[in-house]
Amino acid sequence: MNNFIYGAPDLPFGAPTFGKPISPDPTEFKNNANQHLPPNMDKRAISYAADHGGCGFWRIHWPETVINSHQLGVVTNSTFMLTDPRYYQGIRSVRIQRQVTPPQLEFVKFLRHTSNNGSKFKIYYEIDDVIFPEDIPLYNKAREAFVDPIIKKTALEIIRLCDYVTAPTKFMGDYYTERTGVPNKIIPNYLPKFWLDRFYSKSKIVENFDKNKRRPRIGYVGSPTHLNIGRVAGIQDDIDPIVPFIRKTYKDYKWVFMGGVPYSLLDLHKAGEIEYVPWTPLYQYSYTFDSLNLNVAIAPLQNNNFNLAKAPIKYLEAGALGIPCICQNLEPYKIAPLKFNTPTEMMDVISSLVKNRQHYLTESDKARKTATQYWLEDHIQEHVDMYFPS
């Protein structure tokens, strides 16, 4: 069996470790693998991330970075699927993110076999989106990657080979457990303090409120998958219900879109009445979000299973900057104090916020306080307990 799949070459597994070549005898490897390690370094786990965008960082890379940098254990991430069983000796867990293809199924079969035959590590299926096409909205361009029935069949088989599904919300965890029979572990999406905390400034919030009093800046910061960028006929996306209100109020408010602009508003964008900021790399994203100088953020969603499974990331990101976020009154935003059911209600909440300075600053403080309760560094033990089960 190759050490790597997907066409990567075989590599020798006898490279020196701690000054001594690894023995081909798995028993000797197990006995020697953890020698001379610093405290807590006998806690080892492996992850296989499916992406290096937002999902990969929120769910995989950032938690692992904090674990490794605080020497709470060692989590190794690989994009190659390592199939030498000796690599898994002494491993506490393997976490695979959104694996759905037939070659990935064969790999997970290998992991299950290896775990069952001596290694005894836990296998976690990490997922933070709905991947079954019947529950992905037609306006979501990413749906195309999951419509092949083989993908759904393979994904179900992969999940059922795992010990647990890890997900950011109870709704999502229950969604997968009901469809697969696999129990779930819920670990919310936590904000890295090192990524977003540096930008908060109470004086800047006050200054922006006063400076933008004549035309407050209202922002939608979100993935273009929430927009009908494929222009599917007869389908409303997450923004469509509020488009008429944007048209009515673009002289009163400066509407700012980061990530994408609805086709139905392109004329206002071209006329300079609506501001558009392209998506940025993740580590630049926090700087860009801060530079928007928003007074209010909005988080509209359609009522569907895909959206109900979402985490309150947009509320938390805005809150970390002290920006009040007005959210759709749906499952993901239960923690948000400012919610709306209809576009009219949303506009009423915006109006009451930007007209009353004290009310606005009170809501800004609330948003910031909630966000600070979700710092990743303060909740890292939840990830440690998952990666390194007793």
PDB file of C-alpha atoms in Angstrom, residues 11-260:
ATOM      1  CA  LEU A  11       8.405   7.912   0.648  1.00  0.00           C
ATOM      2  CA  PRO A  12      10.686   5.968   2.985  1.00  0.00           C
ATOM      3  CA  PHE A  13       9.321   5.732   6.512  1.00  0.00           C
ATOM      4  CA  GLY A  14      12.707   5.084   8.091  1.00  0.00           C
ATOM      5  CA  ALA A  15      13.816   8.692   8.500  1.00  0.00           C
ATOM      6  CA  PRO A  16      15.549   9.427  11.808  1.00  0.00           C
ATOM      7  CA  THR A  17      13.264  10.280  14.717  1.00  0.00           C
ATOM      8  CA  PHE A  18      14.912  11.392  17.971  1.00  0.00           C
ATOM      9  CA  GLY A  19      18.251  10.287  16.463  1.00  0.00           C
ATOM     10  CA  LYS A  20      17.147   6.720  15.750  1.00  0.00           C
ATOM     11  CA  PRO A  21      15.519   5.274  12.626  1.00  0.00           C
ATOM     12  CA  ILE A  22      11.949   4.101  13.080  1.00  0.00           C
ATOM     13  CA  SER A  23      11.808   0.334  13.276  1.00  0.00           C
ATOM     14  CA  PRO A  24       9.505  -1.484  10.873  1.00  0.00           C
ATOM     15  CA  ASP A  25       8.211  -3.326  13.927  1.00  0.00           C
ATOM     16  CA  PRO A  26       5.004  -1.482  14.994  1.00  0.00           C
ATOM     17  CA  THR A  27       5.448  -2.593  18.604  1.00  0.00           C
ATOM     18  CA  GLU A  28       8.899  -1.056  18.851  1.00  0.00           C
ATOM     19  CA  PHE A  29       7.638   2.066  17.113  1.00  0.00           C
ATOM     20  CA  LYS A  30       4.855   2.428  19.657  1.00  0.00           C
ATOM     21  CA  ASN A  31       7.298   2.025  22.545  1.00  0.00           C
ATOM     22  CA  ASN A  32       9.759   4.592  21.195  1.00  0.00           C
ATOM     23  CA  ALA A  33       7.475   7.148  19.574  1.00  0.00           C
ATOM     24  CA  ASN A  34       6.761   9.197  22.683  1.00  0.00           C
ATOM     25  CA  GLN A  35      10.224   9.222  24.265  1.00  0.00           C
ATOM     26  CA  HIS A  36      11.907  12.511  25.080  1.00  0.00           C
ATOM     27  CA  LEU A  37       8.800  14.593  24.407  1.00  0.00           C
ATOM     28  CA  PRO A  38       8.041  17.780  26.392  1.00  0.00           C
ATOM     29  CA  PRO A  39       5.060  17.739  28.794  1.00  0.00           C
ATOM     30  CA  ASN A  40       1.736  16.991  27.089  1.00  0.00           C
ATOM     31  CA  MET A  41       3.477  16.095  23.828  1.00  0.00           C
ATOM     32  CA  ASP A  42       2.415  12.480  24.290  1.00  0.00           C
ATOM     33  CA  LYS A  43      -1.006  13.820  23.285  1.00  0.00           C
ATOM     34  CA  ARG A  44      -0.975  13.457  19.520  1.00  0.00           C
ATOM     35  CA  ALA A  45      -3.701  13.703  16.929  1.00  0.00           C
ATOM     36  CA  ILE A  46      -3.997  14.021  13.160  1.00  0.00           C
ATOM     37  CA  SER A  47      -6.402  16.029  11.030  1.00  0.00           C
ATOM     38  CA  TYR A  48      -7.197  16.116   7.338  1.00  0.00           C
ATOM     39  CA  ALA A  49      -8.657  19.466   6.300  1.00  0.00           C
ATOM     40  CA  ALA A  50     -10.756  19.717   3.152  1.00  0.00           C
ATOM     41  CA  ASP A  51     -10.077  23.419   2.654  1.00  0.00           C
ATOM     42  CA  HIS A  52      -7.801  26.262   3.672  1.00  0.00           C
ATOM     43  CA  GLY A  53     -10.485  28.943   3.590  1.00  0.00           C
ATOM     44  CA  GLY A  54     -12.778  30.150   6.337  1.00  0.00           C
ATOM     45  CA  CYS A  55     -14.217  26.746   7.244  1.00  0.00           C
ATOM     46  CA  GLY A  56     -10.805  25.143   7.471  1.00  0.00           C
ATOM     47  CA  PHE A  57      -9.456  27.869   9.752  1.00  0.00           C
ATOM     48  CA  TRP A  58     -12.463  28.237  12.065  1.00  0.00           C
ATOM     49  CA  ARG A  59     -12.853  24.509  12.566  1.00  0.00           C
ATOM     50  CA  ILE A  60      -9.375  23.009  12.049  1.00  0.00           C
ATOM     51  CA  HIS A  61      -6.359  25.262  11.657  1.00  0.00           C
ATOM     52  CA  TRP A  62      -6.966  27.904  14.323  1.00  0.00           C
ATOM     53  CA  PRO A  63      -7.870  25.481  17.150  1.00  0.00           C
ATOM     54  CA  GLU A  64      -4.874  23.329  16.269  1.00  0.00           C
ATOM     55  CA  THR A  65      -2.575  26.363  16.214  1.00  0.00           C
ATOM     56  CA  VAL A  66      -3.640  27.320  19.738  1.00  0.00           C
ATOM     57  CA  ILE A  67      -3.275  23.745  20.990  1.00  0.00           C
ATOM     58  CA  ASN A  68       0.188  23.390  19.481  1.00  0.00           C
ATOM     59  CA  SER A  69       1.458  26.842  20.481  1.00  0.00           C
ATOM     60  CA  HIS A  70       0.289  26.389  24.076  1.00  0.00           C
ATOM     61  CA  GLN A  71       1.892  22.916  24.177  1.00  0.00           C
ATOM     62  CA  LEU A  72      -1.414  21.322  25.122  1.00  0.00           C
ATOM     63  CA  GLY A  73      -0.694  18.537  22.653  1.00  0.00           C
ATOM     64  CA  VAL A  74       0.412  18.052  19.067  1.00  0.00           C
ATOM     65  CA  VAL A  75      -2.091  18.058  16.223  1.00  0.00           C
ATOM     66  CA  THR A  76      -0.619  17.411  12.791  1.00  0.00           C
ATOM     67  CA  ASN A  77      -2.568  18.434   9.699  1.00  0.00           C
ATOM     68  CA  SER A  78      -2.011  16.819   6.334  1.00  0.00           C
ATOM     69  CA  THR A  79      -3.446  17.292   2.869  1.00  0.00           C
ATOM     70  CA  PHE A  80      -2.068  13.917   1.774  1.00  0.00           C
ATOM     71  CA  MET A  81      -3.834  10.822   3.045  1.00  0.00           C
ATOM     72  CA  LEU A  82      -1.182   8.859   4.855  1.00  0.00           C
ATOM     73  CA  THR A  83      -1.813   5.125   4.658  1.00  0.00           C
ATOM     74  CA  ASP A  84       1.105   3.583   6.539  1.00  0.00           C
ATOM     75  CA  PRO A  85      -0.441   2.125   9.716  1.00  0.00           C
ATOM     76  CA  ARG A  86       2.732   2.811  11.687  1.00  0.00           C
ATOM     77  CA  TYR A  87       2.025   6.544  11.382  1.00  0.00           C
ATOM     78  CA  TYR A  88      -1.019   6.106  13.615  1.00  0.00           C
ATOM     79  CA  GLN A  89       0.639   4.327  16.530  1.00  0.00           C
ATOM     80  CA  GLY A  90       0.068   6.329  19.717  1.00  0.00           C
ATOM     81  CA  ILE A  91      -2.419   8.675  18.024  1.00  0.00           C
ATOM     82  CA  ARG A  92      -5.447   9.603  20.138  1.00  0.00           C
ATOM     83  CA  SER A  93      -7.719  10.769  17.312  1.00  0.00           C
ATOM     84  CA  VAL A  94      -8.025  11.461  13.595  1.00  0.00           C
ATOM     85  CA  ARG A  95     -10.323  14.249  12.401  1.00  0.00           C
ATOM     86  CA  ILE A  96     -11.434  14.392   8.787  1.00  0.00           C
ATOM     87  CA  GLN A  97     -13.183  17.448   7.398  1.00  0.00           C
ATOM     88  CA  ARG A  98     -15.988  17.167   4.804  1.00  0.00           C
ATOM     89  CA  GLN A  99     -14.623  14.096   3.015  1.00  0.00           C
ATOM     90  CA  VAL A 100     -17.141  12.916   0.399  1.00  0.00           C
ATOM     91  CA  THR A 101     -15.434  11.251  -2.579  1.00  0.00           C
ATOM     92  CA  PRO A 102     -14.931   7.538  -3.338  1.00  0.00           C
ATOM     93  CA  PRO A 103     -11.106   7.702  -2.896  1.00  0.00           C
ATOM     94  CA  GLN A 104     -11.681   9.397   0.466  1.00  0.00           C
ATOM     95  CA  LEU A 105     -14.073   6.591   1.423  1.00  0.00           C
ATOM     96  CA  GLU A 106     -11.322   4.038   0.803  1.00  0.00           C
ATOM     97  CA  PHE A 107      -9.022   6.066   3.023  1.00  0.00           C
ATOM     98  CA  VAL A 108     -11.558   6.207   5.859  1.00  0.00           C
ATOM     99  CA  LYS A 109     -12.016   2.435   5.547  1.00  0.00           C
ATOM    100  CA  PHE A 110      -8.266   2.179   6.101  1.00  0.00           C
ATOM    101  CA  LEU A 111      -8.522   4.456   9.172  1.00  0.00           C
ATOM    102  CA  ARG A 112     -11.377   2.391  10.602  1.00  0.00           C
ATOM    103  CA  HIS A 113      -9.444  -0.838  10.043  1.00  0.00           C
ATOM    104  CA  THR A 114      -6.285   0.616  11.593  1.00  0.00           C
ATOM    105  CA  SER A 115      -8.154   1.888  14.632  1.00  0.00           C
ATOM    106  CA  ASN A 116     -10.001  -1.397  15.120  1.00  0.00           C
ATOM    107  CA  ASN A 117      -6.814  -3.425  14.893  1.00  0.00           C
ATOM    108  CA  GLY A 118      -4.746  -2.046  17.716  1.00  0.00           C
ATOM    109  CA  SER A 119      -4.368   1.713  17.381  1.00  0.00           C
ATOM    110  CA  LYS A 120      -7.785   2.446  18.918  1.00  0.00           C
ATOM    111  CA  PHE A 121      -7.890   6.126  17.968  1.00  0.00           C
ATOM    112  CA  LYS A 122     -11.187   7.970  17.649  1.00  0.00           C
ATOM    113  CA  ILE A 123     -12.301   9.086  14.196  1.00  0.00           C
ATOM    114  CA  TYR A 124     -14.206  12.376  13.966  1.00  0.00           C
ATOM    115  CA  TYR A 125     -16.103  13.610  10.941  1.00  0.00           C
ATOM    116  CA  GLU A 126     -15.887  17.400  11.007  1.00  0.00           C
ATOM    117  CA  ILE A 127     -18.620  19.292   9.197  1.00  0.00           C
ATOM    118  CA  ASP A 128     -19.869  22.874   9.414  1.00  0.00           C
ATOM    119  CA  ASP A 129     -22.292  22.991   6.490  1.00  0.00           C
ATOM    120  CA  VAL A 130     -25.170  20.952   5.158  1.00  0.00           C
ATOM    121  CA  ILE A 131     -23.832  18.826   2.279  1.00  0.00           C
ATOM    122  CA  PHE A 132     -26.941  16.933   1.182  1.00  0.00           C
ATOM    123  CA  PRO A 133     -28.295  18.572  -1.998  1.00  0.00           C
ATOM    124  CA  GLU A 134     -31.975  18.366  -1.057  1.00  0.00           C
ATOM    125  CA  ASP A 135     -31.243  20.842   1.773  1.00  0.00           C
ATOM    126  CA  ILE A 136     -28.831  23.160  -0.050  1.00  0.00           C
ATOM    127  CA  PRO A 137     -30.670  26.185  -1.531  1.00  0.00           C
ATOM    128  CA  LEU A 138     -30.773  26.421  -5.306  1.00  0.00           C
ATOM    129  CA  TYR A 139     -29.246  29.917  -5.127  1.00  0.00           C
ATOM    130  CA  ASN A 140     -26.125  28.531  -3.420  1.00  0.00           C
ATOM    131  CA  LYS A 141     -23.479  28.129  -6.121  1.00  0.00           C
ATOM    132  CA  ALA A 142     -21.595  25.570  -4.005  1.00  0.00           C
ATOM    133  CA  ARG A 143     -24.545  23.183  -4.344  1.00  0.00           C
ATOM    134  CA  GLU A 144     -23.160  22.051  -7.700  1.00  0.00           C
ATOM    135  CA  ALA A 145     -20.359  20.173  -5.929  1.00  0.00           C
ATOM    136  CA  PHE A 146     -22.813  17.919  -4.097  1.00  0.00           C
ATOM    137  CA  VAL A 147     -25.600  17.114  -6.576  1.00  0.00           C
ATOM    138  CA  ASP A 148     -24.004  13.893  -7.854  1.00  0.00           C
ATOM    139  CA  PRO A 149     -25.882  11.085  -6.009  1.00  0.00           C
ATOM    140  CA  ILE A 150     -22.606   9.187  -5.635  1.00  0.00           C
ATOM    141  CA  ILE A 151     -21.301  12.029  -3.451  1.00  0.00           C
ATOM    142  CA  LYS A 152     -24.215  11.758  -1.047  1.00  0.00           C
ATOM    143  CA  LYS A 153     -23.946   7.962  -0.908  1.00  0.00           C
ATOM    144  CA  THR A 154     -20.210   8.126  -0.284  1.00  0.00           C
ATOM    145  CA  ALA A 155     -20.530  10.866   2.336  1.00  0.00           C
ATOM    146  CA  LEU A 156     -23.064   8.789   4.281  1.00  0.00           C
ATOM    147  CA  GLU A 157     -20.764   5.756   4.184  1.00  0.00           C
ATOM    148  CA  ILE A 158     -17.811   7.819   5.364  1.00  0.00           C
ATOM    149  CA  ILE A 159     -19.718   9.380   8.265  1.00  0.00           C
ATOM    150  CA  ARG A 160     -20.990   5.971   9.401  1.00  0.00           C
ATOM    151  CA  LEU A 161     -17.411   4.729   9.649  1.00  0.00           C
ATOM    152  CA  CYS A 162     -16.626   7.489  12.153  1.00  0.00           C
ATOM    153  CA  ASP A 163     -17.109   7.511  15.916  1.00  0.00           C
ATOM    154  CA  TYR A 164     -18.561  11.021  16.093  1.00  0.00           C
ATOM    155  CA  VAL A 165     -19.644  13.958  13.987  1.00  0.00           C
ATOM    156  CA  THR A 166     -18.190  17.253  15.218  1.00  0.00           C
ATOM    157  CA  ALA A 167     -20.265  20.317  14.365  1.00  0.00           C
ATOM    158  CA  PRO A 168     -20.553  23.965  15.498  1.00  0.00           C
ATOM    159  CA  THR A 169     -24.267  23.952  16.399  1.00  0.00           C
ATOM    160  CA  LYS A 170     -26.776  21.594  17.975  1.00  0.00           C
ATOM    161  CA  PHE A 171     -29.075  21.942  14.971  1.00  0.00           C
ATOM    162  CA  MET A 172     -26.322  20.759  12.646  1.00  0.00           C
ATOM    163  CA  GLY A 173     -25.147  17.992  14.954  1.00  0.00           C
ATOM    164  CA  ASP A 174     -28.681  16.654  15.281  1.00  0.00           C
ATOM    165  CA  TYR A 175     -29.202  17.006  11.525  1.00  0.00           C
ATOM    166  CA  TYR A 176     -26.332  14.609  10.802  1.00  0.00           C
ATOM    167  CA  THR A 177     -27.072  12.254  13.672  1.00  0.00           C
ATOM    168  CA  GLU A 178     -30.673  11.827  12.489  1.00  0.00           C
ATOM    169  CA  ARG A 179     -29.488  10.974   8.964  1.00  0.00           C
ATOM    170  CA  THR A 180     -26.540   8.749   9.850  1.00  0.00           C
ATOM    171  CA  GLY A 181     -27.093   7.361  13.346  1.00  0.00           C
ATOM    172  CA  VAL A 182     -23.638   8.632  14.359  1.00  0.00           C
ATOM    173  CA  PRO A 183     -23.510  10.581  17.657  1.00  0.00           C
ATOM    174  CA  ASN A 184     -22.266  14.142  17.627  1.00  0.00           C
ATOM    175  CA  LYS A 185     -20.015  16.406  19.639  1.00  0.00           C
ATOM    176  CA  ILE A 186     -20.781  20.128  19.499  1.00  0.00           C
ATOM    177  CA  ILE A 187     -17.916  22.601  19.601  1.00  0.00           C
ATOM    178  CA  PRO A 188     -19.079  26.137  18.725  1.00  0.00           C
ATOM    179  CA  ASN A 189     -17.142  28.392  16.397  1.00  0.00           C
ATOM    180  CA  TYR A 190     -14.910  30.463  18.642  1.00  0.00           C
ATOM    181  CA  LEU A 191     -13.180  33.680  17.579  1.00  0.00           C
ATOM    182  CA  PRO A 192      -9.393  33.746  17.783  1.00  0.00           C
ATOM    183  CA  LYS A 193      -8.522  36.649  20.010  1.00  0.00           C
ATOM    184  CA  PHE A 194      -5.230  37.033  18.141  1.00  0.00           C
ATOM    185  CA  TRP A 195      -7.177  37.553  14.894  1.00  0.00           C
ATOM    186  CA  LEU A 196      -9.852  40.071  15.806  1.00  0.00           C
ATOM    187  CA  ASP A 197      -9.396  41.585  19.264  1.00  0.00           C
ATOM    188  CA  ARG A 198      -6.810  44.213  18.292  1.00  0.00           C
ATOM    189  CA  PHE A 199      -9.308  46.315  16.324  1.00  0.00           C
ATOM    190  CA  TYR A 200     -11.827  47.192  19.014  1.00  0.00           C
ATOM    191  CA  SER A 201     -11.855  50.856  20.003  1.00  0.00           C
ATOM    192  CA  LYS A 202     -14.667  52.528  21.911  1.00  0.00           C
ATOM    193  CA  SER A 203     -13.478  55.954  20.775  1.00  0.00           C
ATOM    194  CA  LYS A 204     -13.560  54.837  17.125  1.00  0.00           C
ATOM    195  CA  ILE A 205     -17.135  53.589  17.548  1.00  0.00           C
ATOM    196  CA  VAL A 206     -18.189  56.962  18.935  1.00  0.00           C
ATOM    197  CA  GLU A 207     -16.279  58.816  16.226  1.00  0.00           C
ATOM    198  CA  ASN A 208     -17.871  56.715  13.453  1.00  0.00           C
ATOM    199  CA  PHE A 209     -21.336  57.276  14.875  1.00  0.00           C
ATOM    200  CA  ASP A 210     -20.887  61.045  14.892  1.00  0.00           C
ATOM    201  CA  LYS A 211     -19.078  61.216  11.544  1.00  0.00           C
ATOM    202  CA  ASN A 212     -21.713  59.115   9.745  1.00  0.00           C
ATOM    203  CA  LYS A 213     -24.721  60.696  11.420  1.00  0.00           C
ATOM    204  CA  ARG A 214     -26.047  62.137   8.172  1.00  0.00           C
ATOM    205  CA  ARG A 215     -25.693  58.870   6.255  1.00  0.00           C
ATOM    206  CA  PRO A 216     -25.000  55.876   8.544  1.00  0.00           C
ATOM    207  CA  ARG A 217     -23.003  53.004   7.063  1.00  0.00           C
ATOM    208  CA  ILE A 218     -24.979  49.734   7.006  1.00  0.00           C
ATOM    209  CA  GLY A 219     -22.993  46.666   5.995  1.00  0.00           C
ATOM    210  CA  TYR A 220     -23.601  43.170   4.713  1.00  0.00           C
ATOM    211  CA  VAL A 221     -20.446  41.083   5.038  1.00  0.00           C
ATOM    212  CA  GLY A 222     -20.988  37.585   3.742  1.00  0.00           C
ATOM    213  CA  SER A 223     -20.067  34.850   1.319  1.00  0.00           C
ATOM    214  CA  PRO A 224     -21.428  35.162  -2.240  1.00  0.00           C
ATOM    215  CA  THR A 225     -23.013  31.722  -1.719  1.00  0.00           C
ATOM    216  CA  HIS A 226     -25.831  33.636  -0.008  1.00  0.00           C
ATOM    217  CA  LEU A 227     -26.493  35.463  -3.296  1.00  0.00           C
ATOM    218  CA  ASN A 228     -28.098  34.081  -6.430  1.00  0.00           C
ATOM    219  CA  ILE A 229     -24.924  34.560  -8.444  1.00  0.00           C
ATOM    220  CA  GLY A 230     -25.975  31.775 -10.830  1.00  0.00           C
ATOM    221  CA  ARG A 231     -29.128  33.789 -11.565  1.00  0.00           C
ATOM    222  CA  VAL A 232     -31.417  30.799 -11.101  1.00  0.00           C
ATOM    223  CA  ALA A 233     -34.865  31.910 -12.254  1.00  0.00           C
ATOM    224  CA  GLY A 234     -37.668  32.258  -9.733  1.00  0.00           C
ATOM    225  CA  ILE A 235     -35.430  31.827  -6.687  1.00  0.00           C
ATOM    226  CA  GLN A 236     -35.075  34.314  -3.838  1.00  0.00           C
ATOM    227  CA  ASP A 237     -31.692  34.423  -2.134  1.00  0.00           C
ATOM    228  CA  ASP A 238     -30.901  35.707   1.359  1.00  0.00           C
ATOM    229  CA  ILE A 239     -30.650  39.342   0.253  1.00  0.00           C
ATOM    230  CA  ASP A 240     -33.582  39.591  -2.171  1.00  0.00           C
ATOM    231  CA  PRO A 241     -36.278  40.363   0.462  1.00  0.00           C
ATOM    232  CA  ILE A 242     -34.446  43.507   1.572  1.00  0.00           C
ATOM    233  CA  VAL A 243     -33.482  44.794  -1.891  1.00  0.00           C
ATOM    234  CA  PRO A 244     -36.606  47.008  -2.223  1.00  0.00           C
ATOM    235  CA  PHE A 245     -35.765  48.647   1.106  1.00  0.00           C
ATOM    236  CA  ILE A 246     -32.193  49.289   0.037  1.00  0.00           C
ATOM    237  CA  ARG A 247     -33.502  51.000  -3.086  1.00  0.00           C
ATOM    238  CA  LYS A 248     -35.810  53.173  -1.010  1.00  0.00           C
ATOM    239  CA  THR A 249     -33.146  54.208   1.487  1.00  0.00           C
ATOM    240  CA  TYR A 250     -29.857  54.413  -0.411  1.00  0.00           C
ATOM    241  CA  LYS A 251     -29.863  58.200  -0.014  1.00  0.00           C
ATOM    242  CA  ASP A 252     -30.414  57.893   3.744  1.00  0.00           C
ATOM    243  CA  TYR A 253     -27.925  55.089   4.381  1.00  0.00           C
ATOM    244  CA  LYS A 254     -24.645  54.142   2.785  1.00  0.00           C
ATOM    245  CA  TRP A 255     -25.146  50.444   2.057  1.00  0.00           C
ATOM    246  CA  VAL A 256     -21.865  48.528   2.031  1.00  0.00           C
ATOM    247  CA  PHE A 257     -21.452  45.022   0.618  1.00  0.00           C
ATOM    248  CA  MET A 258     -18.355  42.948   1.222  1.00  0.00           C
ATOM    249  CA  GLY A 259     -18.060  39.675  -0.663  1.00  0.00           C
ATOM    250  CA  GLY A 260     -20.671  40.236  -3.346  1.00  0.00           C
TER     251      GLY A 260
END
